[in-house]
Tab-separated table of C-alpha atoms and ligand atoms in Angstrom:
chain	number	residue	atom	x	y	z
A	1	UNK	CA	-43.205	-191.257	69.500
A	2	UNK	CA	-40.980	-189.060	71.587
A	3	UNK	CA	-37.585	-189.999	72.258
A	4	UNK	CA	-36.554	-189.333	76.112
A	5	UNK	CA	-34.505	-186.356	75.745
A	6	UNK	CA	-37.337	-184.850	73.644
A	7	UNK	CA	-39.518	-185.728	76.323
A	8	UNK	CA	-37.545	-184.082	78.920
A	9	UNK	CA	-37.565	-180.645	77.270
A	10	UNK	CA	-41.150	-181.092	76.562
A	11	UNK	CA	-41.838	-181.599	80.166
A	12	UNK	CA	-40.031	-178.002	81.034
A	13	UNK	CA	-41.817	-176.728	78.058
A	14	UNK	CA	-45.577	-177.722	79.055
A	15	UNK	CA	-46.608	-176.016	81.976
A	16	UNK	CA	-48.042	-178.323	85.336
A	17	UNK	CA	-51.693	-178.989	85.769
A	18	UNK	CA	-53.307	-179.038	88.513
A	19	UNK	CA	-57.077	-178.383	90.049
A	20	UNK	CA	-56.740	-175.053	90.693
A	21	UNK	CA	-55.425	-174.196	87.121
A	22	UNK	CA	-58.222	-175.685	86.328
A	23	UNK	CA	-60.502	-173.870	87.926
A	24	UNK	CA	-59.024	-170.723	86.927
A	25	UNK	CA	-59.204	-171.549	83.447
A	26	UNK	CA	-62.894	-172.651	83.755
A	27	UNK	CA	-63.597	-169.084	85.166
A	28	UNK	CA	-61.527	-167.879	82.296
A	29	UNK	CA	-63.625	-169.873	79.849
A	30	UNK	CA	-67.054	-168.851	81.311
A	31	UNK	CA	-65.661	-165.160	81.402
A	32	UNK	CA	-64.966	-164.952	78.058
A	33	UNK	CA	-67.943	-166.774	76.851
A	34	UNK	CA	-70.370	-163.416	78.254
A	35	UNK	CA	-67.497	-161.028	77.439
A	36	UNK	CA	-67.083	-161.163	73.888
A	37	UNK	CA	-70.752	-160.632	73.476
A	38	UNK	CA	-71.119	-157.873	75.534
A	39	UNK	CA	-68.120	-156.104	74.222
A	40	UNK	CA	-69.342	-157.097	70.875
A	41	UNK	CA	-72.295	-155.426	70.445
A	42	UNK	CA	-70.820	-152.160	70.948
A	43	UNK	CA	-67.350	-152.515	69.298
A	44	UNK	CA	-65.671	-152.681	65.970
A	45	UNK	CA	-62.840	-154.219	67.249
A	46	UNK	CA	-62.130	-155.751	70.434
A	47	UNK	CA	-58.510	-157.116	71.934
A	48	UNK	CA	-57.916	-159.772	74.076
A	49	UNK	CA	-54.505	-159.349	75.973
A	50	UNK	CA	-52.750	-162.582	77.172
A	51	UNK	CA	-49.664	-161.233	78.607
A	52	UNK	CA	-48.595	-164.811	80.484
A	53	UNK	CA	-49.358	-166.987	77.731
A	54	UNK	CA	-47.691	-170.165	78.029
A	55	UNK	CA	-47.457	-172.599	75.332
A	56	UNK	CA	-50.784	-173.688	74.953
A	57	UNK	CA	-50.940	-176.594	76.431
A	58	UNK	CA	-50.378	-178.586	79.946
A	59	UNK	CA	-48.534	-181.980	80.694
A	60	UNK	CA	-52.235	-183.714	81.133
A	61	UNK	CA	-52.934	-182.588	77.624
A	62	UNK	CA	-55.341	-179.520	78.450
A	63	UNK	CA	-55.283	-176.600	76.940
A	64	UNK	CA	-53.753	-173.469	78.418
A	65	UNK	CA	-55.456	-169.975	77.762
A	66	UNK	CA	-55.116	-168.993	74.710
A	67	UNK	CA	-56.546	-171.854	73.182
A	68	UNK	CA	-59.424	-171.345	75.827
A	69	UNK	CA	-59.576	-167.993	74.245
A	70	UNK	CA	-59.600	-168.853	70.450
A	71	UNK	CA	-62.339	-171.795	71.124
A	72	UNK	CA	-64.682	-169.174	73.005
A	73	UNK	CA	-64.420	-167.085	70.742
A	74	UNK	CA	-64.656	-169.351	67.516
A	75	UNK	CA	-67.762	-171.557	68.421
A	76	UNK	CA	-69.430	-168.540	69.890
A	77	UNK	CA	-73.381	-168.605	68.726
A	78	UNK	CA	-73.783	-164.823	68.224
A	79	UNK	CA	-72.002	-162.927	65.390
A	80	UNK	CA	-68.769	-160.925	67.568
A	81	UNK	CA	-67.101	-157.788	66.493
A	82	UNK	CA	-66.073	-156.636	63.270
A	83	UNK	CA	-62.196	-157.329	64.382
A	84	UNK	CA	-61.210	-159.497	67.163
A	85	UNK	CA	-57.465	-158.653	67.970
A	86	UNK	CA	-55.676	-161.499	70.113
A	87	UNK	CA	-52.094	-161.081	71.492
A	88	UNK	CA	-50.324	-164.004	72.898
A	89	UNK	CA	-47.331	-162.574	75.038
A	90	UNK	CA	-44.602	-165.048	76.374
A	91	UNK	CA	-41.333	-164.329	77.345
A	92	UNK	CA	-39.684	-167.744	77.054
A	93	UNK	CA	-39.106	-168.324	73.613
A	94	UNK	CA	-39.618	-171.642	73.925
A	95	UNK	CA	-43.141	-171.716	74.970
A	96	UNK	CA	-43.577	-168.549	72.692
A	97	UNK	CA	-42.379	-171.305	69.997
A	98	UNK	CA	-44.640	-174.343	71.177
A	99	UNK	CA	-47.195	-172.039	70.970
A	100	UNK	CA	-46.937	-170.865	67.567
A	101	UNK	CA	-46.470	-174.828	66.067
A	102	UNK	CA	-49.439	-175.324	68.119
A	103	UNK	CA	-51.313	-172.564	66.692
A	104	UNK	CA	-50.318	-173.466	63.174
A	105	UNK	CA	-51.146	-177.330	63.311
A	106	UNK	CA	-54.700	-176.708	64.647
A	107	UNK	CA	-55.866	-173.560	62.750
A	108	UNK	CA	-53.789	-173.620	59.687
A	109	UNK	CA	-53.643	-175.957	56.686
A	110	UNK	CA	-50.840	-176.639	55.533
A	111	UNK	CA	-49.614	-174.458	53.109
A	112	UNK	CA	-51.457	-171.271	54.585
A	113	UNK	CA	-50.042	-168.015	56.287
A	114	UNK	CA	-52.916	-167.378	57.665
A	115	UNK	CA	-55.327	-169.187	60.130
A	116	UNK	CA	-57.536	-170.168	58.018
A	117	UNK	CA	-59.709	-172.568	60.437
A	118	UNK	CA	-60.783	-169.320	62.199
A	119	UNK	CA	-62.990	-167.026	61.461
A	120	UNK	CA	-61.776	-164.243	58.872
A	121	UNK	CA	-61.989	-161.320	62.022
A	122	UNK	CA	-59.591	-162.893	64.154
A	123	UNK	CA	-56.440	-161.530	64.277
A	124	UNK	CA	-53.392	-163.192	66.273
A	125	UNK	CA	-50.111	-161.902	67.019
A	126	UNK	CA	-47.543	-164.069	69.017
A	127	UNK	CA	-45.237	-161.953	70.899
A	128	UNK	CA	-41.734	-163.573	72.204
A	129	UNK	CA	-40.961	-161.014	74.719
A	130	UNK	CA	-41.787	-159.386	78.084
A	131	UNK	CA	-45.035	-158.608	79.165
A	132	UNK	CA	-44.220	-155.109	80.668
A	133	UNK	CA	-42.035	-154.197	77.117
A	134	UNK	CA	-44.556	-155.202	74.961
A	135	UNK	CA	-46.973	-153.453	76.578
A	136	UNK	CA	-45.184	-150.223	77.167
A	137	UNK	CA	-44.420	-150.210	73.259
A	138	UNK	CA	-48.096	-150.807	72.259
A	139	UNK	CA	-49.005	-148.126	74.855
A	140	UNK	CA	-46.538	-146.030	73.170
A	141	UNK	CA	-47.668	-146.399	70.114
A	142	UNK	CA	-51.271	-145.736	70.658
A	143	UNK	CA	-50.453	-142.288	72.849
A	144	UNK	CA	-48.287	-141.264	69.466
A	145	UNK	CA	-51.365	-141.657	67.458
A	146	UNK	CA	-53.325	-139.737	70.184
A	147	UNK	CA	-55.596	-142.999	69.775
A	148	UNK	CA	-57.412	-145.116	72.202
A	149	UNK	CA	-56.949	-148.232	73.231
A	150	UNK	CA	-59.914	-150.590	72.029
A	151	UNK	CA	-62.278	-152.032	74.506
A	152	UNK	CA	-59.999	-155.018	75.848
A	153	UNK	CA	-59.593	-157.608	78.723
A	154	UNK	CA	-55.755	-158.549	79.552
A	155	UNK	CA	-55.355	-161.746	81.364
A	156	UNK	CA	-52.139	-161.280	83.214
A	157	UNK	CA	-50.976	-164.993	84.714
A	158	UNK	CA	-47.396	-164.876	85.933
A	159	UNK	CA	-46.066	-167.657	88.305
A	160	UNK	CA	-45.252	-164.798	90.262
A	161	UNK	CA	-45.408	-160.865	91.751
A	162	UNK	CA	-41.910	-159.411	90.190
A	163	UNK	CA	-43.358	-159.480	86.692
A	164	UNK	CA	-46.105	-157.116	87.815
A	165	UNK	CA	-46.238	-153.567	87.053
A	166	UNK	CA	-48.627	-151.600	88.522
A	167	UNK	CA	-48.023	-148.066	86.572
A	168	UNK	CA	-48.590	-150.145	82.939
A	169	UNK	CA	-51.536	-151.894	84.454
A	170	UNK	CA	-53.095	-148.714	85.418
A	171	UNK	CA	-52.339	-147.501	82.351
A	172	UNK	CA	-54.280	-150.336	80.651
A	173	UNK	CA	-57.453	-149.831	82.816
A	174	UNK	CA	-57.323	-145.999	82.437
A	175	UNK	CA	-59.005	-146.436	79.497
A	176	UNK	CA	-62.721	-146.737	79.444
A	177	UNK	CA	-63.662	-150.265	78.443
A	178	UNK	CA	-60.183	-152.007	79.413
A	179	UNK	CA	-60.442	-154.379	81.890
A	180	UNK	CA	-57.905	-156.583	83.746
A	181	UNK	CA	-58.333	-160.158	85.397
A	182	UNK	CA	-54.964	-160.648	87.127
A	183	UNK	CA	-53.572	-163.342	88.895
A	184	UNK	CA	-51.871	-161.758	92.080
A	185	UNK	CA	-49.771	-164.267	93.940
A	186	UNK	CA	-50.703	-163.650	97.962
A	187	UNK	CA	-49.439	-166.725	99.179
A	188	UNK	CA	-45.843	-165.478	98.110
A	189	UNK	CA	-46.363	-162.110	99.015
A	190	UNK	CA	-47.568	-163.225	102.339
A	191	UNK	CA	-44.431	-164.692	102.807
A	192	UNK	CA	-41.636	-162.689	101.727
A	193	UNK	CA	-42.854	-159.710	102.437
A	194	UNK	CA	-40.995	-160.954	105.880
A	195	UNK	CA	-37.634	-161.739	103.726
A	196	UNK	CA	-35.444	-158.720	103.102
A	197	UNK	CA	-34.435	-159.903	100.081
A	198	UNK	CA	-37.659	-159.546	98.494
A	199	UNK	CA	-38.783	-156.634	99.708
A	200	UNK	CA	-37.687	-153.901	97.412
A	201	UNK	CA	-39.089	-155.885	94.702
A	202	UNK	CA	-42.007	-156.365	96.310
A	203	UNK	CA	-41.954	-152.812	97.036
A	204	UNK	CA	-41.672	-151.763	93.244
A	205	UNK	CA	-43.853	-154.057	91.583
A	206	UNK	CA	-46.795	-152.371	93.708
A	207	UNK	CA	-46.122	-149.245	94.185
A	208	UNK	CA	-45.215	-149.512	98.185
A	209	UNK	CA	-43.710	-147.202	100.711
A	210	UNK	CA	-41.207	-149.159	103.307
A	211	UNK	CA	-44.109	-148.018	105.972
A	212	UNK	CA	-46.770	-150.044	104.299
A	213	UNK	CA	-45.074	-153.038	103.585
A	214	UNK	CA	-43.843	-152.868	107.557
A	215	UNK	CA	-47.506	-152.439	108.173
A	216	UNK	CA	-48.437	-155.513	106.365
A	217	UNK	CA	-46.363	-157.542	108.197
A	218	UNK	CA	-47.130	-156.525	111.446
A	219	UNK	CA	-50.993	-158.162	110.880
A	220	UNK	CA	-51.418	-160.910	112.760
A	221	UNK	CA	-54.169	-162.680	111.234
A	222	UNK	CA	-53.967	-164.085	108.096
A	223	UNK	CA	-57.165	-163.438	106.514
A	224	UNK	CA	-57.066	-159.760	108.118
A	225	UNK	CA	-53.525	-159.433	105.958
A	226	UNK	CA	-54.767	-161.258	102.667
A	227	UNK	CA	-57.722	-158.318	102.617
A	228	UNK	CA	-55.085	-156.015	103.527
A	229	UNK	CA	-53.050	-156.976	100.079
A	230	UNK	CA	-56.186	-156.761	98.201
A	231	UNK	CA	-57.313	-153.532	99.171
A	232	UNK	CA	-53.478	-152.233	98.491
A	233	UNK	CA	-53.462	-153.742	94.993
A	234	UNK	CA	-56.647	-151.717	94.344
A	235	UNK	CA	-55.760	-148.394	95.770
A	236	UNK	CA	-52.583	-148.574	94.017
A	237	UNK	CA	-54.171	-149.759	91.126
A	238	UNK	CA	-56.529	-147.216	90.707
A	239	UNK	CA	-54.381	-144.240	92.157
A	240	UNK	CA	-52.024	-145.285	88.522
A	241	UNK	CA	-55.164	-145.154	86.838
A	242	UNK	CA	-56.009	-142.025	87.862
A	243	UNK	CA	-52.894	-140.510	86.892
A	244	UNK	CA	-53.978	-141.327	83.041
A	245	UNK	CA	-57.946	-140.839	83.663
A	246	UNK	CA	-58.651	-138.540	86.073
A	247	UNK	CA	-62.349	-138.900	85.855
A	248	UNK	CA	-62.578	-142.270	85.152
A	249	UNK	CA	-66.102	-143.862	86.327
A	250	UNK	CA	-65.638	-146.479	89.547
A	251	UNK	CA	-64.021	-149.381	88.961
A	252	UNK	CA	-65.225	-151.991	90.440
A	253	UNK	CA	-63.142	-155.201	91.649
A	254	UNK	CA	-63.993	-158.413	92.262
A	255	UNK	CA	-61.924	-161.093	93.759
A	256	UNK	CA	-61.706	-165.197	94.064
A	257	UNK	CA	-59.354	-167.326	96.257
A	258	UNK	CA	-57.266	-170.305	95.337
A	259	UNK	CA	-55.812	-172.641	97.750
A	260	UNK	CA	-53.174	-175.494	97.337
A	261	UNK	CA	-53.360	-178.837	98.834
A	262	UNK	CA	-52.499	-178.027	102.160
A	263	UNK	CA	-55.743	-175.831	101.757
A	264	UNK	CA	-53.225	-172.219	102.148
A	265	UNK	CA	-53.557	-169.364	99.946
A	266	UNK	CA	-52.078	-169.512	96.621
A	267	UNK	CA	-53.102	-166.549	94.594
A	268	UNK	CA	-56.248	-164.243	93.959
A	269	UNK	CA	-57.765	-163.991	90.660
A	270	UNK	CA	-58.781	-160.382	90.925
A	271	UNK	CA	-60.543	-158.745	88.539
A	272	UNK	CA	-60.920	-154.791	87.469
A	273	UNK	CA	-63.907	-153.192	85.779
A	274	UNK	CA	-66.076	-150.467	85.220
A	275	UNK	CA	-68.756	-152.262	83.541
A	276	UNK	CA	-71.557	-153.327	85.496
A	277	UNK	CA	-72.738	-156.237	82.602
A	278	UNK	CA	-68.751	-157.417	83.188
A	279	UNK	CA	-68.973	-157.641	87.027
A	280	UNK	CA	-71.895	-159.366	86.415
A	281	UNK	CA	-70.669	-161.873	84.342
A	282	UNK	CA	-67.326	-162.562	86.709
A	283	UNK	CA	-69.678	-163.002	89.637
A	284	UNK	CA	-71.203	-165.866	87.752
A	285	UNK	CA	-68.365	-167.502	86.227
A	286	UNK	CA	-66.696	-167.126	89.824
A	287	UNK	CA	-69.719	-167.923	91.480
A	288	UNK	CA	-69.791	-171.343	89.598
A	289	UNK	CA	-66.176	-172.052	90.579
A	290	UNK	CA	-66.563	-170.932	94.158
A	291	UNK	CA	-67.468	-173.368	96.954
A	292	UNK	CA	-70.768	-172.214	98.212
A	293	UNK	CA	-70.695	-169.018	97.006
A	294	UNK	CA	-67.600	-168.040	99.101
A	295	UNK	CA	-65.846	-167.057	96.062
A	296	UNK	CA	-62.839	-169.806	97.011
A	297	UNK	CA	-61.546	-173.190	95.561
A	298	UNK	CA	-59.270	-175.126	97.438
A	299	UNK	CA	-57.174	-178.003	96.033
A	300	UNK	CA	-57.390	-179.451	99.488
A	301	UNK	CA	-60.076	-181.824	99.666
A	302	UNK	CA	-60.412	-182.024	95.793
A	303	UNK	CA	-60.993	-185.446	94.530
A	304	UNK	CA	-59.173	-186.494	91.386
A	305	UNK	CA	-62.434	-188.444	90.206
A	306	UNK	CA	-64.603	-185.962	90.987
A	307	UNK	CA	-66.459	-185.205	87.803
A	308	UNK	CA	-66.546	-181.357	87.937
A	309	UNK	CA	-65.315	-178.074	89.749
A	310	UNK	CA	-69.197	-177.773	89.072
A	311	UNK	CA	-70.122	-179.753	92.106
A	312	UNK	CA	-69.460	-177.506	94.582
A	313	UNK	CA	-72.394	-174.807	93.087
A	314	UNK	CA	-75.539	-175.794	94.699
A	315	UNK	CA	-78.207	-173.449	94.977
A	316	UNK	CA	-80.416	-173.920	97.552
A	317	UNK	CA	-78.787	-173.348	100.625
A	318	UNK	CA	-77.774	-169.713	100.494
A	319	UNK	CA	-81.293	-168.454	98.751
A	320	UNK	CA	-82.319	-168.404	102.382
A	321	UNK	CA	-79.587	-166.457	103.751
A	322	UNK	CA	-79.764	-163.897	100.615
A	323	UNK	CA	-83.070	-163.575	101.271
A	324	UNK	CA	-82.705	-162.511	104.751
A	325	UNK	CA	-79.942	-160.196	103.838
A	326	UNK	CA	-81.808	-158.725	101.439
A	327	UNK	CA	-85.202	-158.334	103.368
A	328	UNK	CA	-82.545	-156.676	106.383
A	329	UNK	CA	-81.224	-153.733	103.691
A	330	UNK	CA	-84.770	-152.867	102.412
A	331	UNK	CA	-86.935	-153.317	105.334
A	332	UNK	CA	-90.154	-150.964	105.030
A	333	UNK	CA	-89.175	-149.642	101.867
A	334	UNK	CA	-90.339	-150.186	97.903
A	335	UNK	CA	-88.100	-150.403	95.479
A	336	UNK	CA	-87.399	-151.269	91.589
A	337	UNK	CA	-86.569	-154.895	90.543
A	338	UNK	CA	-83.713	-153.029	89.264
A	339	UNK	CA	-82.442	-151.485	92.568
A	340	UNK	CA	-82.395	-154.775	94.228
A	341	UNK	CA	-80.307	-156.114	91.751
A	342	UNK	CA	-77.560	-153.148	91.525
A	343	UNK	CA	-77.873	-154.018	95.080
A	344	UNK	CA	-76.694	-157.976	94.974
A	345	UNK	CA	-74.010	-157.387	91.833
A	346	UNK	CA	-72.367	-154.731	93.928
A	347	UNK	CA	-72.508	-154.310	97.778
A	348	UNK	CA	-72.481	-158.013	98.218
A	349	UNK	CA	-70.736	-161.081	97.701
A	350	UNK	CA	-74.526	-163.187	96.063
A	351	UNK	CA	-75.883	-163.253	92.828
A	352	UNK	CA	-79.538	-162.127	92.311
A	353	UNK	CA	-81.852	-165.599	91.325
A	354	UNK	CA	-85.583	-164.822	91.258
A	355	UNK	CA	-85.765	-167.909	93.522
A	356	UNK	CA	-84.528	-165.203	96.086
A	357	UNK	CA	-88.153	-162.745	96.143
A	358	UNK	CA	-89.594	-165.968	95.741
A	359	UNK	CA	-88.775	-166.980	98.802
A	360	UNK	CA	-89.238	-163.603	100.216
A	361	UNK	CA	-92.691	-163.718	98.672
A	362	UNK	CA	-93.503	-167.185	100.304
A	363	UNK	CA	-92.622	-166.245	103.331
A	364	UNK	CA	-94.671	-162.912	103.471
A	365	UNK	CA	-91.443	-160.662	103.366
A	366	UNK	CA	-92.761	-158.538	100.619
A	367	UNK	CA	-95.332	-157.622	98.381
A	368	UNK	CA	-95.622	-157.446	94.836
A	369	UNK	CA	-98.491	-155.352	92.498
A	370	UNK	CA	-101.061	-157.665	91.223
A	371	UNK	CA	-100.566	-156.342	87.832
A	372	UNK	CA	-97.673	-159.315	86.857
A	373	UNK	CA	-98.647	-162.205	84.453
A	374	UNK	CA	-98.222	-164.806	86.776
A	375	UNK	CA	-97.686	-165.769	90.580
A	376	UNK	CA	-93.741	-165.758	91.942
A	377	UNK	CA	-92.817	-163.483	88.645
A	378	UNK	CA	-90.794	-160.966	88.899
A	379	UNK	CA	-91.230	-158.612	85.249
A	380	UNK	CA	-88.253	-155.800	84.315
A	381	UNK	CA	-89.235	-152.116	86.470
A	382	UNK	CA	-91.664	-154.188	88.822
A	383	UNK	CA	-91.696	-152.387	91.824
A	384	UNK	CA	-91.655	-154.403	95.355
A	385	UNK	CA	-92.107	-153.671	98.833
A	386	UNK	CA	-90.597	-154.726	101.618
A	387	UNK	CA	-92.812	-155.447	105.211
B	1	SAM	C1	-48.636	-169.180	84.840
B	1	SAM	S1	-47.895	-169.365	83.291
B	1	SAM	C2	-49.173	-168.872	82.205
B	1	SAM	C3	-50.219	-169.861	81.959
B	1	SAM	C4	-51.217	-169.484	80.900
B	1	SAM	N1	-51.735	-168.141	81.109
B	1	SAM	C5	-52.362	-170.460	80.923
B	1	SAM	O1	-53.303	-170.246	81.708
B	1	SAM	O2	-52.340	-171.435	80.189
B	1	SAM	C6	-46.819	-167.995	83.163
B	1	SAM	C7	-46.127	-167.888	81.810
B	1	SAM	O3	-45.533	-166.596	81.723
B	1	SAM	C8	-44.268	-166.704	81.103
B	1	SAM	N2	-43.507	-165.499	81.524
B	1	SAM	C9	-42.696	-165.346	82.598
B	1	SAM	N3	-42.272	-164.070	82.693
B	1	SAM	C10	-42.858	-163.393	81.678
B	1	SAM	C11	-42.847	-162.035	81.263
B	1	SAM	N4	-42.146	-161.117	81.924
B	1	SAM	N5	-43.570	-161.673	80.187
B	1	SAM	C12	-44.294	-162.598	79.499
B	1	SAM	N6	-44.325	-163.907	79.837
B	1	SAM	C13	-43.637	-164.301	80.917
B	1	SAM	C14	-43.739	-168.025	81.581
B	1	SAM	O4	-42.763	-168.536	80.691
B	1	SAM	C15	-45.006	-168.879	81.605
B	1	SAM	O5	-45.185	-169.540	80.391
């Protein structure tokens, strides 16, 4: 039993749930559940970076991420790297505290320093401090030891744009298996971006001259001017990048809206790889989030009884639209399964289903050798041609 005081500093301790959070943490979860395989397999260690933290847990009760993280990780089916590094990084020492207790009373008996309710591999460091320090001093570190960061994701959630910094996030995805899933704050943006007194912050968190912020504003269209903050987070993103890694491979990014209750803009999740298997896997967990496939949730509309974000992923309506798309980009020529499908990850907003040749195939849209096992199958280096 809390008293009400106790209560009251609880409630500015917890951090506000709400359907969007919880979409973004179900993308999170389904994320991490194809990421630490993939980056397993290859790895000796891998490091998961959660430079927002929080303390753990919301005022409904839910979890925050980097209990998400832990649980992925922990039930996991397959065996995962060697080392799994996991840094928790929250400014306010408060949460950074909540946290830790948190930690302790579900993966700790009593008397042990260690977690030992997790896996042996797991390694967890809770970091009171800034986000951009911490970093900067782990970055440090490593370029001392002429080392290499370790294949990692950082999941960087602030409740706002100041705490950004591009030149230490480019320096995170200059290395070669780093990858970032950031939470970039539009809605504000969008609207001081007009307010002189935001602007030179605005201005040095990404990286901007006076003449493209000006430029910015002067879009009329909202949508047009959303894209336009995208594409400036990237080129900025990748230009610091590029000072570390000058022949980096492309990095590819991948975006998803959230809305609030009055159904406007919130923040993008945007997300930064160069691994093919990784975009792959966003586009999924995204795709199951999104409404329709239009990469978006929206508070608005959202029905507290509704039983899952899940509802909104049906499949059937937009295999008939991806299949005209498709058809349309490879008219008259044949092409490997394989093409098709670097295709769909990466020059278009759909995921490949076979259900989409399928219907191709029904419909006489392309042809397929008779060599396969079985009708409507589509086997690995098939090739198929397009009428
Ligand atoms: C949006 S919340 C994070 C939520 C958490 N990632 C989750 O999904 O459960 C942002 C958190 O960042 C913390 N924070 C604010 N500024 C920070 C900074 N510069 N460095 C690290 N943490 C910061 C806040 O105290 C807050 O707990």
């Amino acid at each position: 039993m809390y008293l009400y005081y106790e209560l009251r500093v609880m409630e500015d301790i917890l951090l506000k749930m709400s359907p969007h959070t919880k979409a973004k943490h179900r993308i999170l979860e389904y994320y991490l559940k194809a990421w630490f395989p993939i980056l397993s397999k290859w790895n000796g260690r891998i490091v998961y970076f959660d430079g927002f933290a929080g303390p753990g847990k919301y005022d409904d009760d839910s979890f925050g991420s980097p209990i998400i993280a832990l649980e992925v990780a922990k039930n996991h089916k397959l065996k995962l790297a060697e080392e799994i590094v996991f840094y928790f990084i929250e400014k306010d020492t408060r949460r950074a505290e909540f946290l830790k207790n948190l930690l302790d009373e579900r993966y700790k008996y009593e008397k042990d320093d260690t977690y030992t309710k997790l896996p042996k591999n797991f390694k967890i460091h809770i970091e009171n401090g800034d986000f951009n320090e911490v970093m900067s001093s782990i970055l440090r570190d490593l370029e001392q030891e002429g080392a290499n960061l370790a294949p990692s994701l950082a999941f960087v959630d602030p409740f706002g744009y100041s705490d950004i910094n591009i030149k230490i996030l480019g320096r995170i995805l200059s290395f070669r298996k780093c990858e970032l899933l950031i939470t970039y704050m539009v809605g504000f943006l969008n609207r001081f971006a007009f307010d002189d007194k935001h602007r030179s912050s605005i201005r040095s968190s990404f990286l901007l001259s006076d003449e493209e912020l000006n430029n910015i504003i002067t879009i009329g269209n909202s949508e047009d001017r959303e894209e336009e903050w995208l594409r400036l987070l990237s080129e900025k993103l990748i230009g610091s990048m590029k000072e570390y890694n000058s022949v980096g491979q492309d990095v590819y990014p991948l975006s998803f809206k959230t809305k609030d209750k009055s159904n406007r803009t919130m923040y993008y999740l945007v997300y930064f790889t160069r691994s093919k298997k990784g975009i792959g896997a966003m586009k999924e967990a995204m795709w199951k989030i999104g409404k329709s496939g239009n990469y978006t949730f929206s508070d608005y509309g959202f029905q507290p009884g509704q039983k899952s974000i899940l509802d909104y992923s049906e499949e059937k309506p937009w295999i008939g639209l991806a299949s005209q798309q498709l058809h349309k980009h490879f008219k008259g020529m044949e092409v490997e399964l394989d093409a098709i499908k670097c295709y769909i990850l990466l020059d278009t907003p759909l995921i490949f289903r076979k259900s989409i040749l399928k219907e191709l195939e029904k419909n006489g849209l392309i042809e397929v050798p008779d060599t396969r096992p079985k009708r409507y199958s589509y086997p690995e280096g098939v090739r198929i041609k397009f009428l």
